[in-house]
């Protein structure tokens, strides 16, 4: 296991004092209630370099209480403009620290430096977007009886819980916690045990820019302990969860006991549909990048290519050529992809590769691992399988790694059937020069976002994002994401 609670082992000696991190509860940096910590391994070399608090149910309870008192106190006394200004200040602080945050993320998470920097800049943009929107969110006046005035106010839920995965910690913190704070909620965040450090750093910056104590609390630790305690806490008024479908079910089930709403952002098996009139020069680099970005550990990765039969061989060999030269390596060297997040994920991807070969699928191309990739890191060589039947495991299940499959189709109807033919429905791509077809096919996709002649895996601060089916429900990002963190209060005033 990548993380384990062990306060006395040898590894502790190798951790620099500034790399021992505490929870942030009510504005104070505190250790876990039982004093336990978890090792933080870098996926780059598999070595321990930091420690985080192994948060307990008691810590979560303290964080929820701190959030409640901020919500009933100082935080709610601020105007929307004042709240927004604080978030914009935090955005500027994050931007100023983008290089340091990127270096920390790269080490903690293994992503190439340029991706980590892009994540830090995206976080700053989320905070700027939601901070600027805080005082533009307003309700309605409803015409009713002439003797009554009806106002519908947009109000925060109260205390919101945020369970964040390891693949894009800064971006997911930005879109979820940024929106919740802008709407006036007080928040409790549980980062993923495999990538907590940048969120802790950003929470410390939030204190420095003057966010009132308790408005933002962070409890690190294991999902089954701290995450489960947050999902089940009766003091939480709304939950935002991003992660796997299985954990999403557990979180929603726990939240149902307290009758609170949940936003679930789960996985995907997103298709890119390439018609025979597509601009291939434009498409090819995007088709490859959509699966290689972040080592394929992206919920909206373009993990399936659906290619029209007449150009199937041509596109497969062009993609294969690009795949063959891809290299996984040290993040600081800015390779095509870094290591997988942990050993379990590395093994999971390798087992999918074995199962694909076991199914008799043909490997069209395989990338490599850079010669200087450190021993002990969790590297996997990218793999491209083609042709792959639509029913195959690799076409249906989310691998969450650098594994791409290609399937041929005949006509438009078949393309739509295959694209919509998994349990997921997060993102889709359509490549064609035919304007009418692009709109027709785009509108037939069962996906929360559809890109035509482009593909935005993970991108789009301003664009509503979320899934159908096993990809989850609710929307984050954009103005719609802000509205999710509010509910309404209707005031009926009789005046005549
Ligand atoms: P995960 O479900 O294992 O963990 C996500 C978070 O949930 C972590 O913070 C973890 O500690 C916590 N957690 C684990 N068990 C818990 C429990 N019983 N109760 C409460 N919290 C618990 O997922 P992961 O491995 O971190 O992320 C990979 C998955 O997330 C993939 O399936 C991916 O597609 C999905 N994902 C989706 C999006 C999206 O926006 N749709 C974004 C990123 C990741």
Short mmCIF file of C-alpha atoms and ligand atoms in Angstrom, two decimals:
data_model
loop_
_atom_site.label_atom_id
_atom_site.label_comp_id
_atom_site.label_asym_id
_atom_site.label_seq_id
_atom_site.Cartn_x
_atom_site.Cartn_y
_atom_site.Cartn_z
CA UNK A 1 0.00 0.00 0.00
CA UNK A 2 1.24 3.46 -0.83
CA UNK A 3 0.18 4.98 2.46
CA UNK A 4 0.29 3.35 5.83
CA UNK A 5 0.02 4.57 9.36
CA UNK A 6 3.34 3.97 11.07
CA UNK A 7 4.71 6.56 13.39
CA UNK A 8 7.84 4.73 14.43
CA UNK A 9 9.43 3.29 11.39
CA UNK A 10 12.70 4.20 9.80
CA UNK A 11 11.04 6.19 7.03
CA UNK A 12 10.11 8.90 9.51
CA UNK A 13 13.74 9.86 9.88
CA UNK A 14 14.02 10.62 6.15
CA UNK A 15 11.13 13.09 6.14
CA UNK A 16 12.11 16.76 6.36
CA UNK A 17 10.32 18.60 9.19
CA UNK A 18 8.57 20.93 6.70
CA UNK A 19 7.12 17.85 5.04
CA UNK A 20 5.10 16.73 8.06
CA UNK A 21 1.62 18.08 7.44
CA UNK A 22 -1.28 18.65 9.79
CA UNK A 23 -5.00 19.07 9.37
CA UNK A 24 -6.54 22.54 9.21
CA UNK A 25 -9.49 22.78 11.59
CA UNK A 26 -11.03 26.07 12.67
CA UNK A 27 -7.98 27.98 11.45
CA UNK A 28 -5.53 25.86 13.46
CA UNK A 29 -3.05 23.35 12.12
CA UNK A 30 -3.55 20.27 14.27
CA UNK A 31 -2.37 16.66 14.22
CA UNK A 32 -4.85 13.77 14.05
CA UNK A 33 -6.74 13.25 17.31
CA UNK A 34 -4.87 9.99 17.92
CA UNK A 35 -1.52 11.39 16.74
CA UNK A 36 -1.25 8.92 13.84
CA UNK A 37 0.21 9.78 10.46
CA UNK A 38 0.34 8.26 6.99
CA UNK A 39 3.46 7.98 4.89
CA UNK A 40 3.44 9.92 1.66
CA UNK A 41 5.31 8.12 -1.09
CA UNK A 42 6.34 9.81 -4.30
CA UNK A 43 5.20 7.75 -7.32
CA UNK A 44 8.35 8.99 -9.06
CA UNK A 45 10.60 6.62 -7.07
CA UNK A 46 8.32 4.93 -4.54
CA UNK A 47 10.13 6.63 -1.63
CA UNK A 48 8.57 8.25 1.44
CA UNK A 49 9.12 12.01 1.43
CA UNK A 50 6.35 13.43 3.62
CA UNK A 51 3.74 12.52 6.19
CA UNK A 52 0.13 13.57 6.58
CA UNK A 53 -2.28 13.31 9.49
CA UNK A 54 -4.32 10.09 9.51
CA UNK A 55 -7.57 11.95 10.22
CA UNK A 56 -10.20 10.22 12.38
CA UNK A 57 -13.97 10.48 12.76
CA UNK A 58 -13.27 12.73 15.74
CA UNK A 59 -11.22 15.09 13.54
CA UNK A 60 -14.02 15.18 10.98
CA UNK A 61 -16.50 15.99 13.74
CA UNK A 62 -14.29 18.84 14.96
CA UNK A 63 -13.97 20.17 11.39
CA UNK A 64 -17.74 20.06 10.81
CA UNK A 65 -18.32 21.91 14.09
CA UNK A 66 -15.71 24.55 13.14
CA UNK A 67 -17.42 24.98 9.77
CA UNK A 68 -20.82 25.30 11.45
CA UNK A 69 -19.60 28.00 13.76
CA UNK A 70 -18.04 29.91 10.81
CA UNK A 71 -21.29 29.51 8.90
CA UNK A 72 -23.31 30.85 11.80
CA UNK A 73 -20.75 33.54 12.54
CA UNK A 74 -18.13 35.59 10.77
CA UNK A 75 -18.31 33.92 7.35
CA UNK A 76 -22.03 34.56 6.90
CA UNK A 77 -21.69 38.17 8.05
CA UNK A 78 -19.57 39.00 4.99
CA UNK A 79 -21.35 40.37 1.95
CA UNK A 80 -21.20 38.36 -1.28
CA UNK A 81 -18.78 40.96 -2.65
CA UNK A 82 -16.48 40.58 0.36
CA UNK A 83 -16.56 36.79 0.05
CA UNK A 84 -15.80 37.03 -3.65
CA UNK A 85 -12.89 39.41 -3.06
CA UNK A 86 -11.28 36.94 -0.66
CA UNK A 87 -11.51 34.22 -3.28
CA UNK A 88 -9.98 36.49 -5.91
CA UNK A 89 -7.16 37.31 -3.47
CA UNK A 90 -6.63 33.59 -3.01
CA UNK A 91 -6.59 33.18 -6.80
CA UNK A 92 -3.78 35.73 -7.04
CA UNK A 93 -1.84 34.03 -4.23
CA UNK A 94 -2.18 30.66 -5.97
CA UNK A 95 -1.04 32.18 -9.25
CA UNK A 96 1.99 33.73 -7.56
CA UNK A 97 2.85 30.33 -6.07
CA UNK A 98 2.09 28.33 -9.22
CA UNK A 99 5.65 27.06 -9.68
CA UNK A 100 6.01 25.93 -6.06
CA UNK A 101 2.58 24.28 -6.13
CA UNK A 102 3.45 22.56 -9.41
CA UNK A 103 6.71 21.20 -8.01
CA UNK A 104 4.93 19.87 -4.92
CA UNK A 105 2.14 18.30 -6.98
CA UNK A 106 4.59 16.72 -9.36
CA UNK A 107 6.41 15.05 -6.52
CA UNK A 108 3.27 13.99 -4.65
CA UNK A 109 1.21 12.90 -7.63
CA UNK A 110 3.82 12.12 -10.30
CA UNK A 111 2.28 14.28 -13.03
CA UNK A 112 4.62 16.05 -15.47
CA UNK A 113 5.56 19.54 -14.30
CA UNK A 114 3.76 21.30 -17.15
CA UNK A 115 0.51 19.48 -16.25
CA UNK A 116 0.95 20.30 -12.57
CA UNK A 117 1.50 23.94 -13.45
CA UNK A 118 -1.56 23.92 -15.68
CA UNK A 119 -3.53 22.53 -12.71
CA UNK A 120 -2.31 25.35 -10.44
CA UNK A 121 -3.27 27.96 -13.04
CA UNK A 122 -6.66 26.30 -13.51
CA UNK A 123 -7.19 26.42 -9.74
CA UNK A 124 -6.43 30.15 -9.78
CA UNK A 125 -8.92 30.57 -12.63
CA UNK A 126 -11.65 28.65 -10.76
CA UNK A 127 -11.15 30.86 -7.72
CA UNK A 128 -11.20 33.98 -9.88
CA UNK A 129 -14.28 32.80 -11.79
CA UNK A 130 -16.28 31.87 -8.69
CA UNK A 131 -14.95 34.79 -6.65
CA UNK A 132 -16.08 37.19 -9.39
CA UNK A 133 -19.44 35.44 -9.67
CA UNK A 134 -20.23 35.53 -5.92
CA UNK A 135 -22.21 38.79 -6.09
CA UNK A 136 -23.81 38.02 -9.46
CA UNK A 137 -25.79 35.06 -8.18
CA UNK A 138 -29.33 36.20 -7.52
CA UNK A 139 -32.84 34.86 -7.25
CA UNK A 140 -36.21 35.70 -8.78
CA UNK A 141 -39.37 37.63 -8.19
CA UNK A 142 -42.48 35.62 -9.10
CA UNK A 143 -45.75 37.22 -10.24
CA UNK A 144 -48.53 35.77 -8.08
CA UNK A 145 -51.48 37.46 -6.41
CA UNK A 146 -51.50 41.25 -6.79
CA UNK A 147 -51.70 41.44 -3.03
CA UNK A 148 -48.46 39.51 -2.46
CA UNK A 149 -44.78 40.00 -3.21
CA UNK A 150 -42.86 36.77 -3.81
CA UNK A 151 -39.09 36.71 -3.68
CA UNK A 152 -37.02 33.62 -4.31
CA UNK A 153 -33.59 33.89 -2.74
CA UNK A 154 -30.55 31.73 -3.59
CA UNK A 155 -29.08 30.65 -0.27
CA UNK A 156 -26.10 28.43 0.62
CA UNK A 157 -26.75 24.89 1.83
CA UNK A 158 -24.78 25.54 5.02
CA UNK A 159 -21.82 23.23 5.70
CA UNK A 160 -20.64 21.35 2.61
CA UNK A 161 -18.37 18.29 2.49
CA UNK A 162 -15.92 17.79 -0.39
CA UNK A 163 -14.31 14.42 -1.06
CA UNK A 164 -11.56 14.87 -3.64
CA UNK A 165 -9.67 12.24 -5.69
CA UNK A 166 -5.95 12.16 -6.42
CA UNK A 167 -5.86 12.73 -10.16
CA UNK A 168 -6.43 16.52 -10.30
CA UNK A 169 -6.43 17.66 -6.66
CA UNK A 170 -6.02 21.37 -7.34
CA UNK A 171 -8.53 21.57 -10.17
CA UNK A 172 -11.19 19.57 -8.36
CA UNK A 173 -10.66 21.57 -5.17
CA UNK A 174 -11.07 24.75 -7.26
CA UNK A 175 -14.26 23.79 -9.01
CA UNK A 176 -15.93 22.34 -5.95
CA UNK A 177 -14.66 24.23 -2.89
CA UNK A 178 -14.29 27.47 -4.87
CA UNK A 179 -17.95 27.35 -5.92
CA UNK A 180 -19.17 26.32 -2.46
CA UNK A 181 -17.34 29.17 -0.72
CA UNK A 182 -18.46 31.71 -3.33
CA UNK A 183 -22.06 30.67 -2.67
CA UNK A 184 -21.53 31.27 1.06
CA UNK A 185 -21.13 27.73 2.40
CA UNK A 186 -18.52 26.78 5.00
CA UNK A 187 -16.54 23.76 3.87
CA UNK A 188 -14.84 20.58 5.05
CA UNK A 189 -12.47 18.97 2.56
CA UNK A 190 -11.14 15.41 2.56
CA UNK A 191 -8.34 15.19 -0.02
CA UNK A 192 -7.29 11.81 -1.41
CA UNK A 193 -4.71 10.08 0.78
CA UNK A 194 -2.49 9.77 -2.30
CA UNK A 195 -2.39 13.50 -3.07
CA UNK A 196 -3.21 15.83 -0.19
CA UNK A 197 -0.26 18.18 -0.13
CA UNK A 198 -1.25 20.91 -2.58
CA UNK A 199 -4.71 21.20 -1.01
CA UNK A 200 -3.11 21.68 2.41
CA UNK A 201 -0.80 24.32 0.93
CA UNK A 202 -3.72 26.16 -0.69
CA UNK A 203 -5.69 26.03 2.57
CA UNK A 204 -2.72 27.66 4.32
CA UNK A 205 -2.71 30.37 1.62
CA UNK A 206 -6.43 30.91 2.23
CA UNK A 207 -5.67 31.73 5.87
CA UNK A 208 -2.92 34.12 4.79
CA UNK A 209 -5.27 36.08 2.53
CA UNK A 210 -7.77 36.41 5.39
CA UNK A 211 -10.42 33.73 4.90
CA UNK A 212 -12.18 33.56 8.28
CA UNK A 213 -11.25 30.59 10.48
CA UNK A 214 -13.53 27.61 9.95
CA UNK A 215 -14.77 28.62 6.47
CA UNK A 216 -12.32 26.11 4.98
CA UNK A 217 -11.26 23.03 6.95
CA UNK A 218 -9.11 20.19 5.65
CA UNK A 219 -8.95 16.70 7.17
CA UNK A 220 -6.53 14.30 5.49
CA UNK A 221 -6.57 10.53 5.93
CA UNK A 222 -7.91 7.28 4.61
CA UNK A 223 -11.10 7.25 2.59
CA UNK A 224 -12.66 4.44 4.59
CA UNK A 225 -12.01 6.36 7.83
CA UNK A 226 -12.02 10.14 7.30
CA UNK A 227 -13.95 10.05 3.99
CA UNK A 228 -16.61 7.71 5.33
CA UNK A 229 -16.97 9.83 8.50
CA UNK A 230 -17.49 12.97 6.41
CA UNK A 231 -20.04 11.30 4.10
CA UNK A 232 -22.05 10.04 7.09
CA UNK A 233 -21.78 13.13 9.31
CA UNK A 234 -25.21 14.47 10.28
CA UNK A 235 -23.82 18.02 10.43
CA UNK A 236 -23.16 18.11 6.67
CA UNK A 237 -25.83 19.82 4.53
CA UNK A 238 -24.53 18.91 1.05
CA UNK A 239 -21.78 16.69 -0.33
CA UNK A 240 -19.62 16.92 -3.40
CA UNK A 241 -17.86 13.70 -4.32
CA UNK A 242 -15.45 13.04 -7.16
CA UNK A 243 -13.97 9.56 -7.49
CA UNK A 244 -14.84 6.03 -8.43
CA UNK A 245 -18.40 4.80 -9.02
CA UNK A 246 -18.08 2.25 -6.19
CA UNK A 247 -17.11 4.87 -3.60
CA UNK A 248 -19.75 7.20 -5.05
CA UNK A 249 -22.41 4.61 -4.21
CA UNK A 250 -21.09 4.34 -0.63
CA UNK A 251 -21.04 8.13 -0.24
CA UNK A 252 -24.55 8.59 -1.62
CA UNK A 253 -25.89 5.78 0.56
CA UNK A 254 -24.34 7.37 3.65
CA UNK A 255 -25.67 10.83 2.70
CA UNK A 256 -29.17 9.40 2.20
CA UNK A 257 -29.31 8.52 5.91
CA UNK A 258 -29.11 12.26 6.60
CA UNK A 259 -31.34 13.23 3.64
CA UNK A 260 -28.75 15.49 2.07
CA UNK A 261 -28.02 16.06 -1.59
CA UNK A 262 -24.87 14.82 -3.30
CA UNK A 263 -23.06 15.73 -6.49
CA UNK A 264 -21.32 12.67 -7.91
CA UNK A 265 -18.57 13.13 -10.48
CA UNK A 266 -17.53 9.59 -11.32
CA UNK A 267 -15.63 7.90 -14.12
CA UNK A 268 -15.95 7.70 -17.88
CA UNK A 269 -15.25 5.70 -21.02
CA UNK A 270 -15.45 8.58 -23.42
CA UNK A 271 -15.48 8.01 -27.18
CA UNK A 272 -14.02 10.11 -29.96
CA UNK A 273 -15.92 9.49 -33.18
CA UNK A 274 -13.80 10.02 -36.30
CA UNK A 275 -15.75 10.25 -39.58
CA UNK A 276 -14.11 9.70 -42.93
CA UNK A 277 -14.23 13.43 -43.78
CA UNK A 278 -12.39 14.48 -40.59
CA UNK A 279 -9.43 16.83 -40.72
CA UNK A 280 -6.91 14.20 -39.62
CA UNK A 281 -3.99 16.55 -39.33
CA UNK A 282 -5.91 18.48 -36.73
CA UNK A 283 -7.40 15.39 -35.08
CA UNK A 284 -4.40 13.10 -34.63
CA UNK A 285 -2.43 14.97 -31.94
CA UNK A 286 -5.66 15.61 -30.03
CA UNK A 287 -6.76 11.95 -30.23
CA UNK A 288 -3.46 10.89 -28.68
CA UNK A 289 -3.23 13.65 -26.09
CA UNK A 290 -6.79 13.01 -24.86
CA UNK A 291 -5.71 9.62 -23.50
CA UNK A 292 -2.08 10.42 -22.61
CA UNK A 293 -2.74 13.60 -20.60
CA UNK A 294 -2.13 12.84 -16.92
CA UNK A 295 -1.16 9.27 -17.88
CA UNK A 296 -4.78 8.49 -18.77
CA UNK A 297 -5.77 9.08 -15.14
CA UNK A 298 -8.45 11.52 -16.24
CA UNK A 299 -12.16 10.81 -15.79
CA UNK A 300 -12.88 12.48 -19.12
CA UNK A 301 -9.97 10.82 -20.98
CA UNK A 302 -10.78 9.99 -24.60
CA UNK A 303 -10.17 6.28 -24.07
CA UNK A 304 -12.09 4.91 -27.10
CA UNK A 305 -11.60 5.77 -30.76
CA UNK A 306 -14.52 4.98 -33.04
CA UNK A 307 -13.22 5.26 -36.60
CA UNK A 308 -15.24 5.03 -39.82
CA UNK A 309 -14.33 1.84 -41.64
CA UNK A 310 -12.93 3.45 -44.82
CA UNK A 311 -10.20 5.30 -42.91
CA UNK A 312 -9.76 2.80 -40.06
CA UNK A 313 -6.38 1.37 -41.11
CA UNK A 314 -4.98 4.76 -42.03
CA UNK A 315 -5.95 6.37 -38.70
CA UNK A 316 -4.83 3.34 -36.68
CA UNK A 317 -1.38 3.38 -38.24
CA UNK A 318 -1.02 7.15 -37.74
CA UNK A 319 -2.05 6.86 -34.06
CA UNK A 320 0.22 3.82 -33.64
CA UNK A 321 3.17 5.76 -35.01
CA UNK A 322 2.60 8.45 -32.41
CA UNK A 323 2.07 5.92 -29.61
CA UNK A 324 5.29 4.07 -30.35
CA UNK A 325 7.41 7.11 -29.45
CA UNK A 326 5.58 8.04 -26.22
CA UNK A 327 7.67 7.73 -23.07
CA UNK A 328 6.72 7.56 -19.40
CA UNK A 329 9.38 9.18 -17.24
CA UNK A 330 10.45 11.53 -14.46
CA UNK A 331 7.89 14.34 -14.10
CA UNK A 332 10.54 17.03 -13.76
CA UNK A 333 11.82 16.14 -17.26
CA UNK A 334 8.33 16.89 -18.61
CA UNK A 335 7.87 13.53 -20.35
CA UNK A 336 4.77 12.52 -22.33
CA UNK A 337 3.44 11.01 -19.11
CA UNK A 338 4.61 10.45 -15.55
CA UNK A 339 4.19 7.37 -13.38
CA UNK A 340 0.83 6.05 -12.21
CA UNK A 341 -0.27 7.40 -8.84
CA UNK A 342 0.57 4.28 -6.82
CA UNK A 343 1.49 0.64 -7.09
CA UNK A 344 -2.12 -0.53 -6.98
CA UNK A 345 -2.95 1.66 -9.97
CA UNK A 346 0.17 0.47 -11.83
CA UNK A 347 -0.90 -3.15 -11.24
CA UNK A 348 -4.48 -2.40 -12.19
CA UNK A 349 -3.39 -0.99 -15.56
CA UNK A 350 -0.97 -3.87 -16.13
CA UNK A 351 -3.73 -6.37 -15.36
CA UNK A 352 -5.99 -4.72 -17.97
CA UNK A 353 -3.16 -5.05 -20.50
CA UNK A 354 -2.81 -8.74 -19.65
CA UNK A 355 -6.55 -9.27 -19.87
CA UNK A 356 -6.65 -7.48 -23.24
CA UNK A 357 -3.94 -9.75 -24.57
CA UNK A 358 -5.77 -12.73 -22.99
CA UNK A 359 -8.88 -11.77 -24.98
CA UNK A 360 -6.72 -12.01 -28.10
CA UNK A 361 -6.77 -8.26 -28.84
CA UNK A 362 -4.05 -7.04 -31.12
CA UNK A 363 -1.59 -4.49 -29.79
CA UNK A 364 -1.19 -1.89 -32.54
CA UNK A 365 1.57 -0.02 -30.70
CA UNK A 366 3.21 0.32 -27.36
CA UNK A 367 5.22 3.25 -26.00
CA UNK A 368 8.06 2.85 -23.54
CA UNK A 369 9.49 3.80 -20.19
CA UNK A 370 12.37 6.31 -20.29
CA UNK A 371 15.77 4.81 -19.54
CA UNK A 372 16.33 7.29 -16.70
CA UNK A 373 12.97 6.67 -14.97
CA UNK A 374 13.93 6.03 -11.33
CA UNK A 375 13.81 2.47 -9.95
CA UNK A 376 10.84 1.89 -7.69
CA UNK A 377 8.56 4.37 -9.53
CA UNK A 378 5.14 3.27 -10.77
CA UNK A 379 5.69 3.59 -14.53
CA UNK A 380 3.57 1.96 -17.22
CA UNK A 381 4.21 2.03 -20.97
CA UNK A 382 1.25 3.40 -22.99
CA UNK A 383 -0.61 0.82 -25.10
CA UNK A 384 -2.87 1.08 -28.14
CA UNK A 385 -5.09 -1.84 -29.12
CA UNK A 386 -6.82 -2.07 -32.52
CA UNK A 387 -9.19 -3.37 -33.69
CA UNK A 388 -11.11 -3.96 -30.48
CA UNK A 389 -14.68 -5.30 -30.44
CA UNK A 390 -17.19 -2.98 -28.76
CA UNK A 391 -18.18 -5.69 -26.26
CA UNK A 392 -14.60 -6.27 -25.12
CA UNK A 393 -13.58 -5.51 -21.55
CA UNK A 394 -11.17 -2.81 -22.71
CA UNK A 395 -13.99 -1.06 -24.59
CA UNK A 396 -16.39 -1.17 -21.69
CA UNK A 397 -14.42 -0.70 -18.47
CA UNK A 398 -12.57 2.38 -17.33
CA UNK A 399 -8.85 1.53 -17.12
CA UNK A 400 -7.76 4.94 -15.79
CA UNK A 401 -4.37 4.57 -17.44
CA UNK A 402 -2.63 5.19 -20.81
CA UNK A 403 -4.58 2.54 -22.70
CA UNK A 404 -6.43 3.40 -25.92
CA UNK A 405 -8.68 1.16 -28.01
CA UNK A 406 -10.01 1.64 -31.56
CA UNK A 407 -13.18 0.16 -33.02
CA UNK A 408 -14.44 0.53 -36.61
CA UNK A 409 -17.97 1.65 -37.49
CA UNK A 410 -19.97 1.80 -40.73
CA UNK A 411 -22.51 4.60 -40.67
CA UNK A 412 -23.65 7.44 -38.45
CA UNK A 413 -26.29 5.37 -36.68
CA UNK A 414 -23.72 2.75 -35.72
CA UNK A 415 -21.30 5.44 -34.53
CA UNK A 416 -23.96 6.87 -32.20
CA UNK A 417 -24.92 3.42 -30.92
CA UNK A 418 -21.31 2.53 -30.10
CA UNK A 419 -20.46 5.93 -28.60
CA UNK A 420 -23.45 5.68 -26.26
CA UNK A 421 -22.93 1.96 -25.71
CA UNK A 422 -21.25 1.87 -22.29
CA UNK A 423 -22.59 2.37 -18.77
CA UNK A 424 -20.80 5.75 -18.65
CA UNK A 425 -21.69 9.10 -20.24
CA UNK A 426 -19.22 11.85 -19.38
CA UNK A 427 -17.65 13.38 -22.51
CA UNK A 428 -17.65 12.68 -26.26
CA UNK A 429 -15.70 13.94 -29.27
CA UNK A 430 -16.93 14.18 -32.87
CA UNK A 431 -14.57 14.74 -35.81
CA UNK A 432 -16.13 15.67 -39.15
CA UNK A 433 -16.09 18.55 -41.66
CA UNK A 434 -19.84 18.17 -42.26
CA UNK A 435 -21.51 20.93 -40.21
CA UNK A 436 -24.95 19.37 -40.18
CA UNK A 437 -23.61 15.98 -39.19
CA UNK A 438 -21.48 17.46 -36.41
CA UNK A 439 -24.55 19.06 -34.84
CA UNK A 440 -26.75 16.00 -35.40
CA UNK A 441 -24.24 13.55 -33.95
CA UNK A 442 -23.16 15.96 -31.22
CA UNK A 443 -26.74 16.27 -30.04
CA UNK A 444 -27.21 12.50 -30.07
CA UNK A 445 -24.38 11.90 -27.59
CA UNK A 446 -25.38 10.77 -24.10
CA UNK A 447 -22.64 12.81 -22.44
CA UNK A 448 -22.40 15.89 -20.24
CA UNK A 449 -19.97 17.57 -22.63
CA UNK A 450 -19.53 17.04 -26.36
CA UNK A 451 -16.61 18.48 -28.31
CA UNK A 452 -16.69 18.87 -32.10
CA UNK A 453 -13.34 19.00 -33.93
CA UNK A 454 -11.59 19.50 -30.59
CA UNK A 455 -11.48 17.72 -27.24
CA UNK A 456 -11.14 19.19 -23.77
CA UNK A 457 -10.26 16.43 -21.34
CA UNK A 458 -10.48 18.00 -17.92
CA UNK A 459 -10.70 21.56 -19.24
CA UNK A 460 -13.33 24.27 -19.22
CA UNK A 461 -13.69 26.32 -16.05
CA UNK A 462 -16.73 28.11 -17.51
CA UNK A 463 -18.43 24.99 -18.92
CA UNK A 464 -20.90 22.85 -16.96
CA UNK A 465 -19.43 19.38 -16.46
CA UNK A 466 -20.85 16.09 -15.23
CA UNK A 467 -22.22 12.80 -16.31
CA UNK A 468 -25.06 10.55 -17.29
CA UNK A 469 -25.48 7.03 -15.87
CA UNK A 470 -22.42 5.54 -14.18
CA UNK A 471 -20.56 8.82 -14.71
CA UNK A 472 -22.64 10.39 -11.94
CA UNK A 473 -25.14 13.19 -11.51
CA UNK A 474 -25.17 16.88 -10.73
CA UNK A 475 -23.00 19.46 -12.46
CA UNK A 476 -19.83 21.24 -11.45
CA UNK A 477 -17.89 24.00 -13.23
CA UNK A 478 -19.40 27.05 -14.87
CA UNK A 479 -22.22 29.08 -13.37
CA UNK A 480 -24.31 25.94 -13.09
CA UNK A 481 -21.72 24.56 -10.67
CA UNK A 482 -22.21 27.61 -8.46
CA UNK A 483 -25.98 27.14 -8.41
CA UNK A 484 -25.50 23.52 -7.25
CA UNK A 485 -24.03 24.81 -4.03
CA UNK A 486 -27.18 26.77 -3.24
CA UNK A 487 -30.80 26.05 -2.54
CA UNK A 488 -33.78 28.44 -2.55
CA UNK A 489 -35.87 30.18 0.05
CA UNK A 490 -39.17 31.65 -1.16
CA UNK A 491 -40.50 34.59 0.78
CA UNK A 492 -44.22 35.34 0.43
CA UNK A 493 -45.20 38.80 1.68
CA UNK A 494 -48.83 39.87 1.82
CA UNK A 495 -49.14 43.62 1.44
CA UNK A 496 -52.74 44.39 0.56
P1 LIG B 1 -11.80 6.72 -4.94
O1 LIG B 1 -13.26 6.62 -5.08
O2 LIG B 1 -11.05 5.58 -4.44
O3 LIG B 1 -11.40 7.94 -3.98
C1 LIG B 1 -11.93 9.22 -4.14
C2 LIG B 1 -11.97 9.89 -2.78
O4 LIG B 1 -12.90 9.17 -1.97
C3 LIG B 1 -10.65 9.89 -2.01
O5 LIG B 1 -10.53 11.10 -1.28
C4 LIG B 1 -10.82 8.73 -1.04
O6 LIG B 1 -10.06 8.88 0.13
C5 LIG B 1 -12.28 8.83 -0.72
N1 LIG B 1 -12.89 7.59 -0.25
C6 LIG B 1 -12.49 6.31 -0.47
N2 LIG B 1 -13.31 5.44 0.17
C7 LIG B 1 -14.26 6.18 0.77
C8 LIG B 1 -15.41 5.86 1.53
N3 LIG B 1 -15.73 4.62 1.83
N4 LIG B 1 -16.20 6.87 1.96
C9 LIG B 1 -15.90 8.16 1.66
N5 LIG B 1 -14.82 8.52 0.96
C10 LIG B 1 -14.00 7.55 0.50
O7 LIG B 1 -11.34 7.19 -6.36
P2 LIG B 1 -9.86 7.56 -6.79
O8 LIG B 1 -9.12 6.28 -6.90
O9 LIG B 1 -9.31 8.60 -5.89
O10 LIG B 1 -10.10 8.24 -8.21
C11 LIG B 1 -10.23 7.49 -9.36
C12 LIG B 1 -11.67 7.45 -9.83
O11 LIG B 1 -12.28 8.75 -9.76
C13 LIG B 1 -11.81 7.03 -11.27
O12 LIG B 1 -12.87 6.12 -11.40
C14 LIG B 1 -12.14 8.33 -12.00
O13 LIG B 1 -12.80 8.18 -13.20
C15 LIG B 1 -12.91 9.09 -10.99
N6 LIG B 1 -12.79 10.55 -11.20
C16 LIG B 1 -13.85 11.23 -11.71
C17 LIG B 1 -13.79 12.60 -11.95
C18 LIG B 1 -14.97 13.37 -12.48
O14 LIG B 1 -14.98 14.59 -12.43
N7 LIG B 1 -15.99 12.75 -13.01
C19 LIG B 1 -12.61 13.28 -11.67
C20 LIG B 1 -11.54 12.56 -11.16
C21 LIG B 1 -11.66 11.20 -10.91
#
